[in-house]
mmCIF file of C-alpha atoms in Angstrom:
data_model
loop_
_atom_site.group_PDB
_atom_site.id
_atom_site.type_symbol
_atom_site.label_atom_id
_atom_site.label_comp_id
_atom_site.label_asym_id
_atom_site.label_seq_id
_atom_site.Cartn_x
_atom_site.Cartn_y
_atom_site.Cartn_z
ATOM 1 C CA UNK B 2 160.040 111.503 47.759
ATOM 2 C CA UNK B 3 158.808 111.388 44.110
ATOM 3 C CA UNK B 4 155.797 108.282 43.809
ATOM 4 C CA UNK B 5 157.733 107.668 40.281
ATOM 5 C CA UNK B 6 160.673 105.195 41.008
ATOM 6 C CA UNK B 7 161.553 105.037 37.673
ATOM 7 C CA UNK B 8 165.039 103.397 36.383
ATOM 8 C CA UNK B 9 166.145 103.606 32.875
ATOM 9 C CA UNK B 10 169.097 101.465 31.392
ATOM 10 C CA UNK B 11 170.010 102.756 27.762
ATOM 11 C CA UNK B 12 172.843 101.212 26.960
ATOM 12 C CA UNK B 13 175.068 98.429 28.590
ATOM 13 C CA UNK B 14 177.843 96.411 27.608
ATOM 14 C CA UNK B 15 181.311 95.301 27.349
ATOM 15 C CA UNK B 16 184.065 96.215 25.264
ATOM 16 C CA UNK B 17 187.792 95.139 24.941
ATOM 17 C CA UNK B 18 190.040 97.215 23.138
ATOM 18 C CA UNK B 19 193.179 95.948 21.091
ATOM 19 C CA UNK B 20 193.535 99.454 19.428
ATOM 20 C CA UNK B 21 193.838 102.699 21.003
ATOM 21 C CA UNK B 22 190.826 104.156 21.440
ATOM 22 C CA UNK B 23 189.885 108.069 22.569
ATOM 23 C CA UNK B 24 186.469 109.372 23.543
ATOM 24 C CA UNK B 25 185.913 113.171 24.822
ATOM 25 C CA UNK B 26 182.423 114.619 26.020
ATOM 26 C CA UNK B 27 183.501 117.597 27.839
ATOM 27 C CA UNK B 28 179.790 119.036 28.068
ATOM 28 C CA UNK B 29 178.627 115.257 29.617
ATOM 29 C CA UNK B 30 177.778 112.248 28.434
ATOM 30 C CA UNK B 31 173.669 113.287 29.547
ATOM 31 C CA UNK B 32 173.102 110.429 31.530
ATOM 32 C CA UNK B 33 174.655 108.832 34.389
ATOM 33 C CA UNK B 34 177.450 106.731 34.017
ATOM 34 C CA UNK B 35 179.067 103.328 35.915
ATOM 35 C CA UNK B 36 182.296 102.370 34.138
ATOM 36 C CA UNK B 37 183.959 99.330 35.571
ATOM 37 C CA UNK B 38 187.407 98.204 34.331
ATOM 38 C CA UNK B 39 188.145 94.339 34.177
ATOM 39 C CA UNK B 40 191.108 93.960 32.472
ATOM 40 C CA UNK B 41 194.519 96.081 31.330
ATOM 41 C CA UNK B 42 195.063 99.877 32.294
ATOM 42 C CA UNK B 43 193.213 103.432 30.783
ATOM 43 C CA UNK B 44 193.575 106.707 31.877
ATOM 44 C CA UNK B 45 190.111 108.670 32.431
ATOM 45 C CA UNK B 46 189.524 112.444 33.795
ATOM 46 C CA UNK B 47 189.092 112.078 37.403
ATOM 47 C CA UNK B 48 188.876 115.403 39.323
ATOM 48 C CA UNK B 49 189.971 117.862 36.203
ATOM 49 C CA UNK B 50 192.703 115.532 35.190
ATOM 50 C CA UNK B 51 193.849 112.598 33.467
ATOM 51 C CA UNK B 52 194.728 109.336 36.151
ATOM 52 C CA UNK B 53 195.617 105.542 35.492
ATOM 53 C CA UNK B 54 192.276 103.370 35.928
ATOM 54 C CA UNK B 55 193.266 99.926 36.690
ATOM 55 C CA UNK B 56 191.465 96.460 36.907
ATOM 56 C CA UNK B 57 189.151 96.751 39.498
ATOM 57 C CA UNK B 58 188.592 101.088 39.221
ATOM 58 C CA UNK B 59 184.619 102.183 39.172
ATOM 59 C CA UNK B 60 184.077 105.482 37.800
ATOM 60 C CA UNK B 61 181.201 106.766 38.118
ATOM 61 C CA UNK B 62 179.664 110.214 35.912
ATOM 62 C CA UNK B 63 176.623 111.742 36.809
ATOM 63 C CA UNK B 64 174.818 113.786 33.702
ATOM 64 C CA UNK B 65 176.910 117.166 32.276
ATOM 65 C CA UNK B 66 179.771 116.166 33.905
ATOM 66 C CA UNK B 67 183.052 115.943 31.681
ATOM 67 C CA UNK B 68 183.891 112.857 30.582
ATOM 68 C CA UNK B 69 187.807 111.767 29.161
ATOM 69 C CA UNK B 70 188.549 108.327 28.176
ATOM 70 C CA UNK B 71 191.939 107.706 26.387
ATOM 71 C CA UNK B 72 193.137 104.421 25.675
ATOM 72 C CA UNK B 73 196.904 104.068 24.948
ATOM 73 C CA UNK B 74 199.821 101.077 24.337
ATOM 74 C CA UNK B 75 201.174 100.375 28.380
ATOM 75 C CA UNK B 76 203.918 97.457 28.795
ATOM 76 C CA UNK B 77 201.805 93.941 29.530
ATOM 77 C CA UNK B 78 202.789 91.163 31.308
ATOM 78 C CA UNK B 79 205.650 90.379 29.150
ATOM 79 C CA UNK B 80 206.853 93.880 29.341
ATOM 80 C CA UNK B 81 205.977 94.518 25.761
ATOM 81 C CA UNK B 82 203.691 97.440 24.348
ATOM 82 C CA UNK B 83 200.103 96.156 23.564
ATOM 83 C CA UNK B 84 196.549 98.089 23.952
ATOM 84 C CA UNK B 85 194.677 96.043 26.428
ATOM 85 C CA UNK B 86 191.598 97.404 28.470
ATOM 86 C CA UNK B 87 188.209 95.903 29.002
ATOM 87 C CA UNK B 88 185.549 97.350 30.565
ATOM 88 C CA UNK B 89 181.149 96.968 31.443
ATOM 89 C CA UNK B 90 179.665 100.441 30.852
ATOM 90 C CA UNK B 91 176.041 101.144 31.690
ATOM 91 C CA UNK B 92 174.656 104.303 30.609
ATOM 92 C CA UNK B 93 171.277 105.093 33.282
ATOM 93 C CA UNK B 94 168.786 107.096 34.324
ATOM 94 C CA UNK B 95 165.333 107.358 35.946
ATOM 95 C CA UNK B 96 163.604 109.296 38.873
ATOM 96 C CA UNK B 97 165.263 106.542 41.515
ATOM 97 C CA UNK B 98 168.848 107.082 40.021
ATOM 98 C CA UNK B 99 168.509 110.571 40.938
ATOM 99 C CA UNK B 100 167.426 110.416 44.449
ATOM 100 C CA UNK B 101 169.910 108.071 44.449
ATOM 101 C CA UNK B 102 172.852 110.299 43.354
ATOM 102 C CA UNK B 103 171.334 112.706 45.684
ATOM 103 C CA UNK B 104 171.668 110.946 49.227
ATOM 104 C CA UNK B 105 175.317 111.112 49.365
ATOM 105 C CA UNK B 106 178.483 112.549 47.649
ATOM 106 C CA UNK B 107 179.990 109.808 45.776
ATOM 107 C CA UNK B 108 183.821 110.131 44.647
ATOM 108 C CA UNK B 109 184.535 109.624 40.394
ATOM 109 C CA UNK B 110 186.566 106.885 40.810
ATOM 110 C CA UNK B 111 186.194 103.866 43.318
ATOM 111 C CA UNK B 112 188.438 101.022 43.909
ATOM 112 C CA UNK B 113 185.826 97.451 44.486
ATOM 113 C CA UNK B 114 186.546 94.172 44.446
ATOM 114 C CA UNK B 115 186.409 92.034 41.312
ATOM 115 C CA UNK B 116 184.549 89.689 42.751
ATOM 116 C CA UNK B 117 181.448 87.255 41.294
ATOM 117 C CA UNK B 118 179.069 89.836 43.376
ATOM 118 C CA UNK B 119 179.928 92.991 41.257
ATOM 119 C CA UNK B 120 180.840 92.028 38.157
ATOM 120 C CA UNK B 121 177.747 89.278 37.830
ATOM 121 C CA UNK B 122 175.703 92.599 38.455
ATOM 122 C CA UNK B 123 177.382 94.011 35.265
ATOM 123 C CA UNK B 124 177.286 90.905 33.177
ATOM 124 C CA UNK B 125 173.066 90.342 34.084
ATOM 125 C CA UNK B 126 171.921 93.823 33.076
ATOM 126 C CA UNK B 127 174.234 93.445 29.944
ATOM 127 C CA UNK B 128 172.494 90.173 29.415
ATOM 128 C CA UNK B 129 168.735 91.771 30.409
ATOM 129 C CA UNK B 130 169.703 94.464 27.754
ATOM 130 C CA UNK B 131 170.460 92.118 25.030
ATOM 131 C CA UNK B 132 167.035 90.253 24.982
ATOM 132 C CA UNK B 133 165.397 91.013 21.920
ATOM 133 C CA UNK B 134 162.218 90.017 23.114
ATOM 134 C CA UNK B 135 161.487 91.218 26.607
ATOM 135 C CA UNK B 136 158.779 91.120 28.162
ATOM 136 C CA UNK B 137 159.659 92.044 31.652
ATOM 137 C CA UNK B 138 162.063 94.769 31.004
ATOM 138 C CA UNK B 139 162.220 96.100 34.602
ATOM 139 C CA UNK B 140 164.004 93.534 35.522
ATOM 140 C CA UNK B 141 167.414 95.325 34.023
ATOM 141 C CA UNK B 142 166.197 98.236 36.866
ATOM 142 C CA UNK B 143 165.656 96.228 39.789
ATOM 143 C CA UNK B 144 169.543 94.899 38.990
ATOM 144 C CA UNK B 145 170.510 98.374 38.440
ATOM 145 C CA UNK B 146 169.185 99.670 41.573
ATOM 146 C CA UNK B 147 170.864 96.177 43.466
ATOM 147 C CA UNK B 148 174.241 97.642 41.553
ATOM 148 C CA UNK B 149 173.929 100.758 42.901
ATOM 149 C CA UNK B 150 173.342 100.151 46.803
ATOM 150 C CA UNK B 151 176.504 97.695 46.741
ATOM 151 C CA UNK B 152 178.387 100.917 45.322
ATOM 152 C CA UNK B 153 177.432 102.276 48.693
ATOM 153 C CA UNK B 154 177.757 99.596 50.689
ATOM 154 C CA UNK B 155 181.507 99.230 49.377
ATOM 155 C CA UNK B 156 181.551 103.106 50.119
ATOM 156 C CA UNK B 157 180.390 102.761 53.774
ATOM 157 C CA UNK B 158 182.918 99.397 54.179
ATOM 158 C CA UNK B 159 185.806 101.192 53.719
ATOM 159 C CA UNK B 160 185.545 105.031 52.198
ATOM 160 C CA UNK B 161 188.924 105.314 51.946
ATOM 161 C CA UNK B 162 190.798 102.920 50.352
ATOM 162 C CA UNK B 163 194.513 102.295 50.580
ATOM 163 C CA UNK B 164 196.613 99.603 48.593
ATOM 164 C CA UNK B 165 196.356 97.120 51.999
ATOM 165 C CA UNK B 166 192.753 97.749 52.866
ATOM 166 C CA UNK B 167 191.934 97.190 49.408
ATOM 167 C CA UNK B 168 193.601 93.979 49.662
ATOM 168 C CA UNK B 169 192.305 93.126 53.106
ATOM 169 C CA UNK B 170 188.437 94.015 51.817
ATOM 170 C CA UNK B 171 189.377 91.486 48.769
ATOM 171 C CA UNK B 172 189.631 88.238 51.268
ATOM 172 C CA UNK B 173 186.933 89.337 52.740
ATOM 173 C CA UNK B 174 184.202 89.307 50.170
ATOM 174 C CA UNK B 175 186.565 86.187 48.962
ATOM 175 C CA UNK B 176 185.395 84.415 52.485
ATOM 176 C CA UNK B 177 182.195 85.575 52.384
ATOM 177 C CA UNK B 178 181.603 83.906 48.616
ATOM 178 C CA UNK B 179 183.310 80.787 49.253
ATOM 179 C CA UNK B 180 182.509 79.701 53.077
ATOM 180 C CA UNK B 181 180.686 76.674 52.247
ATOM 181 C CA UNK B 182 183.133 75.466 50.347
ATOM 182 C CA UNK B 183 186.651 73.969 52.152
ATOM 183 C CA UNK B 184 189.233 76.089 51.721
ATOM 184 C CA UNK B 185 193.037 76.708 52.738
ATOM 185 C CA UNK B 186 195.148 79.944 53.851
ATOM 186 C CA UNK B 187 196.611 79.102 51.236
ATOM 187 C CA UNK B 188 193.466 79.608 48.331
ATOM 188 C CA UNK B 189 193.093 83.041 50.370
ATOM 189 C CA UNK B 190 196.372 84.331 50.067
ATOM 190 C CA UNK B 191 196.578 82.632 46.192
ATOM 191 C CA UNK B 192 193.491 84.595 45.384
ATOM 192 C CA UNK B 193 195.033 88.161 46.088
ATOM 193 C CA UNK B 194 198.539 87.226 44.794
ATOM 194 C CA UNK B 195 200.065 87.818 48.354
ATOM 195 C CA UNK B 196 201.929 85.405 50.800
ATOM 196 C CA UNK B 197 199.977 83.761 53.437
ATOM 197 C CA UNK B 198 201.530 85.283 56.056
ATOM 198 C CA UNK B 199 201.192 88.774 54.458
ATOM 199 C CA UNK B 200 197.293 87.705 53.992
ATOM 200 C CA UNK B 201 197.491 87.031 57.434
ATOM 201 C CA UNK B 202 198.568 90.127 58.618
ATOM 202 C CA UNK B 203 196.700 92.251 56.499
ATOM 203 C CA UNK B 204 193.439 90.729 57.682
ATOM 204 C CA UNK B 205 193.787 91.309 61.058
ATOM 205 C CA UNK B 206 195.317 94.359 61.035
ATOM 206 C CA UNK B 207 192.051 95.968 59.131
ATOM 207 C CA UNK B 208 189.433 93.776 60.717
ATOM 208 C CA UNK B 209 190.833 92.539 64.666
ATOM 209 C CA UNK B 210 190.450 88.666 63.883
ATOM 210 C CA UNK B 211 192.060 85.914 61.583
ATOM 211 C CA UNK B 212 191.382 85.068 58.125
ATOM 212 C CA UNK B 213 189.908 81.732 59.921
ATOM 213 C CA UNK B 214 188.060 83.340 62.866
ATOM 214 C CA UNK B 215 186.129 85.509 60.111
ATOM 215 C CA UNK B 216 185.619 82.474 58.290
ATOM 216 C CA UNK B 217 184.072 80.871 61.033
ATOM 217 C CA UNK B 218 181.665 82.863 62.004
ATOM 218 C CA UNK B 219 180.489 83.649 57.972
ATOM 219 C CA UNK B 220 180.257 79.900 58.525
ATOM 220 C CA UNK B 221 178.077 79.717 61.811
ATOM 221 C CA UNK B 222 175.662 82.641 60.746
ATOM 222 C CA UNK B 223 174.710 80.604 57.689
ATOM 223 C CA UNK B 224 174.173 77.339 59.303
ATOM 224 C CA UNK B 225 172.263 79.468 62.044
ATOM 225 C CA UNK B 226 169.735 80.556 59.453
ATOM 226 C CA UNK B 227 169.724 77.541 57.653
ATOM 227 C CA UNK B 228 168.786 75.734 61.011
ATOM 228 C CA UNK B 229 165.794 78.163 61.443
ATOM 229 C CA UNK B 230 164.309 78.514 58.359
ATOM 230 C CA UNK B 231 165.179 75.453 56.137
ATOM 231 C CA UNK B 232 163.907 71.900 56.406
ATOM 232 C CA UNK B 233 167.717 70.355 56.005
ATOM 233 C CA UNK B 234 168.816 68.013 58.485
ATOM 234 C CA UNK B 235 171.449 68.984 60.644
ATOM 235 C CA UNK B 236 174.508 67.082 59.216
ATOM 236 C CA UNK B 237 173.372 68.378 55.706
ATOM 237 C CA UNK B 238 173.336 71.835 56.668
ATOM 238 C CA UNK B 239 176.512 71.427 58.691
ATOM 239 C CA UNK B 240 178.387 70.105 55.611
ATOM 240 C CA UNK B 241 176.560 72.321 53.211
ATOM 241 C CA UNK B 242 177.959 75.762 55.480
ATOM 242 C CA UNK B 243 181.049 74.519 54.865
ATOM 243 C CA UNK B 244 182.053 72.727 58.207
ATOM 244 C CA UNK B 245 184.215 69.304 57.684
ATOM 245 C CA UNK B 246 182.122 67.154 60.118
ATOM 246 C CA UNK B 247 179.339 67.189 62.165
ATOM 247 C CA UNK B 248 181.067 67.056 65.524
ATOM 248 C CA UNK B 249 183.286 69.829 65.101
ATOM 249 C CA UNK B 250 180.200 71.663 64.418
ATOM 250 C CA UNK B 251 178.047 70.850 67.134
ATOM 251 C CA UNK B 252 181.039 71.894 69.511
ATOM 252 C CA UNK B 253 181.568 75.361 67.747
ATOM 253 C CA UNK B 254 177.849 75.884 67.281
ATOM 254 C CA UNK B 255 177.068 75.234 71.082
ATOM 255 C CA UNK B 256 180.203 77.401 71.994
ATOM 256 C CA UNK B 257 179.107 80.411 70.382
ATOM 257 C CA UNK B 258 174.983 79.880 70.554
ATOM 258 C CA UNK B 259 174.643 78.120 73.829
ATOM 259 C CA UNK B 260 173.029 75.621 72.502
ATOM 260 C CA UNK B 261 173.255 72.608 70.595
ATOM 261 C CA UNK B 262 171.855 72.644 67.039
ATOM 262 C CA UNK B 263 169.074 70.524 67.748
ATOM 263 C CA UNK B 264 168.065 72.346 70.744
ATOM 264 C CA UNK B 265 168.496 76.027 68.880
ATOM 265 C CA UNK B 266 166.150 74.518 66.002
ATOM 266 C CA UNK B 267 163.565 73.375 68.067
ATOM 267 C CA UNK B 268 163.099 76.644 70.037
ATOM 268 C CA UNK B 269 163.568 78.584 67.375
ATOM 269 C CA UNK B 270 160.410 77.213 65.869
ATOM 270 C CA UNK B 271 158.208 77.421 68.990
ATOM 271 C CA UNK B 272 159.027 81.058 68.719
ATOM 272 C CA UNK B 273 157.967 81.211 64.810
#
């Protein structure tokens, strides 16, 4: 492995497009490439041809590969024509994006999540790339490197997506952001633009437990770590994981640990 873990970043940013709008490198772009769409509909050469991207579509170009982009009018929300497509776009490089690339074969185009995790990614390096005065530029590569492990980790969760895993995967990183906060079926299903009982199914059918098993556990592996390694008091970290009351937590934290919280904490520590 090369000593040089090098990561280059030079250019990232976001663009909306009201207008059609056509770009063609057919030799390569000469860098890598991470293309995430946010908003509206393109159409973007994907395997020698030309195929929808969608909200929520990664591509992703390594250097010399041909790159398409076409931007057209496609019926909106109120069924009329309109040009609508927003995008982040991060054009990279370095010794570390290559050995990267290199550890796995990575399709062009990858359906992920539009969640906070991924697209806060985007929005920091754009941000990090915008500072005129900078003096701790690597700190654009250390999110660029975080950006590209969750592209594998999303890869290794589920490498082949589907329309119902992709939903499924979508209340699952939408549990796993918001489980210290109250929430409802209801929020969960909302969130995806399903039915709850569709959310439901979904769920278990692509992970073998409810929408508020999963939730419970995200729940009790946070308050487990908060009870070893933070200085909160028990009720605070109960309420702060996201559990209603402090009862209902000491029974489901004793049911699954053994223990109670109290006693977990303090032998815990011995072992520290």
């Amino acid at each position: 492995m090369s000593t040089d873990q090098s990561v280059h970043i030079y250019t990232a940013g976001f663009s909306f497009h009201h207008k059609p709008f056509y770009m063609s490198e057919m030799n390569g772009v000469k860098n890598y490439l991470m293309r995430l769409q946010t908003d509206g509909r393109c159409r973007a050469r994907v395997g020698g041809e030309m195929v929808p991207i969608e909200a929520g579509d990664l591509l992703l170009f390594s250097p010399d590969e041909p790159y398409e982009l076409k931007i057209d009018e496609e019926l909106n929300a109120q069924n009329e024509l309109a040009v609508e497509s927003g995008d982040y776009h991060i054009f990279f490089g370095g010794s570390w994006i290559e050995e990267w690339w290199a550890r796995q074969k990575r399709p062009t185009k990858i359906r992920v999540p539009l969640n906070e995790t991924i697209i806060g990614l985007f929005r920091q390096i754009v941000l990090e790339q915008r500072k005129i005065s900078n003096p701790y530029p690597e700190i654009s590569g250390y999110y660029m490197r975080i950006l590209c492990l969750e592209t594998d980790r999303l890869l290794r969760e589920h490498p082949s997506t589907t329309p119902k895993t992709y939903l499924a995967h979508r209340i699952k990183h939408y549990i796993e952001e918001n489980a210290s906060a109250s929430f409802k079926l209801e929020d969960v299903a909302a969130h995806v633009g399903i039915s709850v009982s569709r959310a439901v199914h979904l769920f278990k059918e692509a992970f073998g437990k409810s929408i508020m098993q999963y939730t419970l556990d995200v729940r009790l592996d946070m308050a487990r770590e908060r009870i070893i390694f933070s200085p909160m008091s028990l009720e605070n970290i109960a309420e702060t994981s996201g559990f209603a009351n402090y009862t209902y937590f000491h029974r489901v934290f004793r049911s699954r640990f053994g223990k109670s919280p109290k006693e977990f904490r303090m032998d815990s520590r011995e072992q520290i």
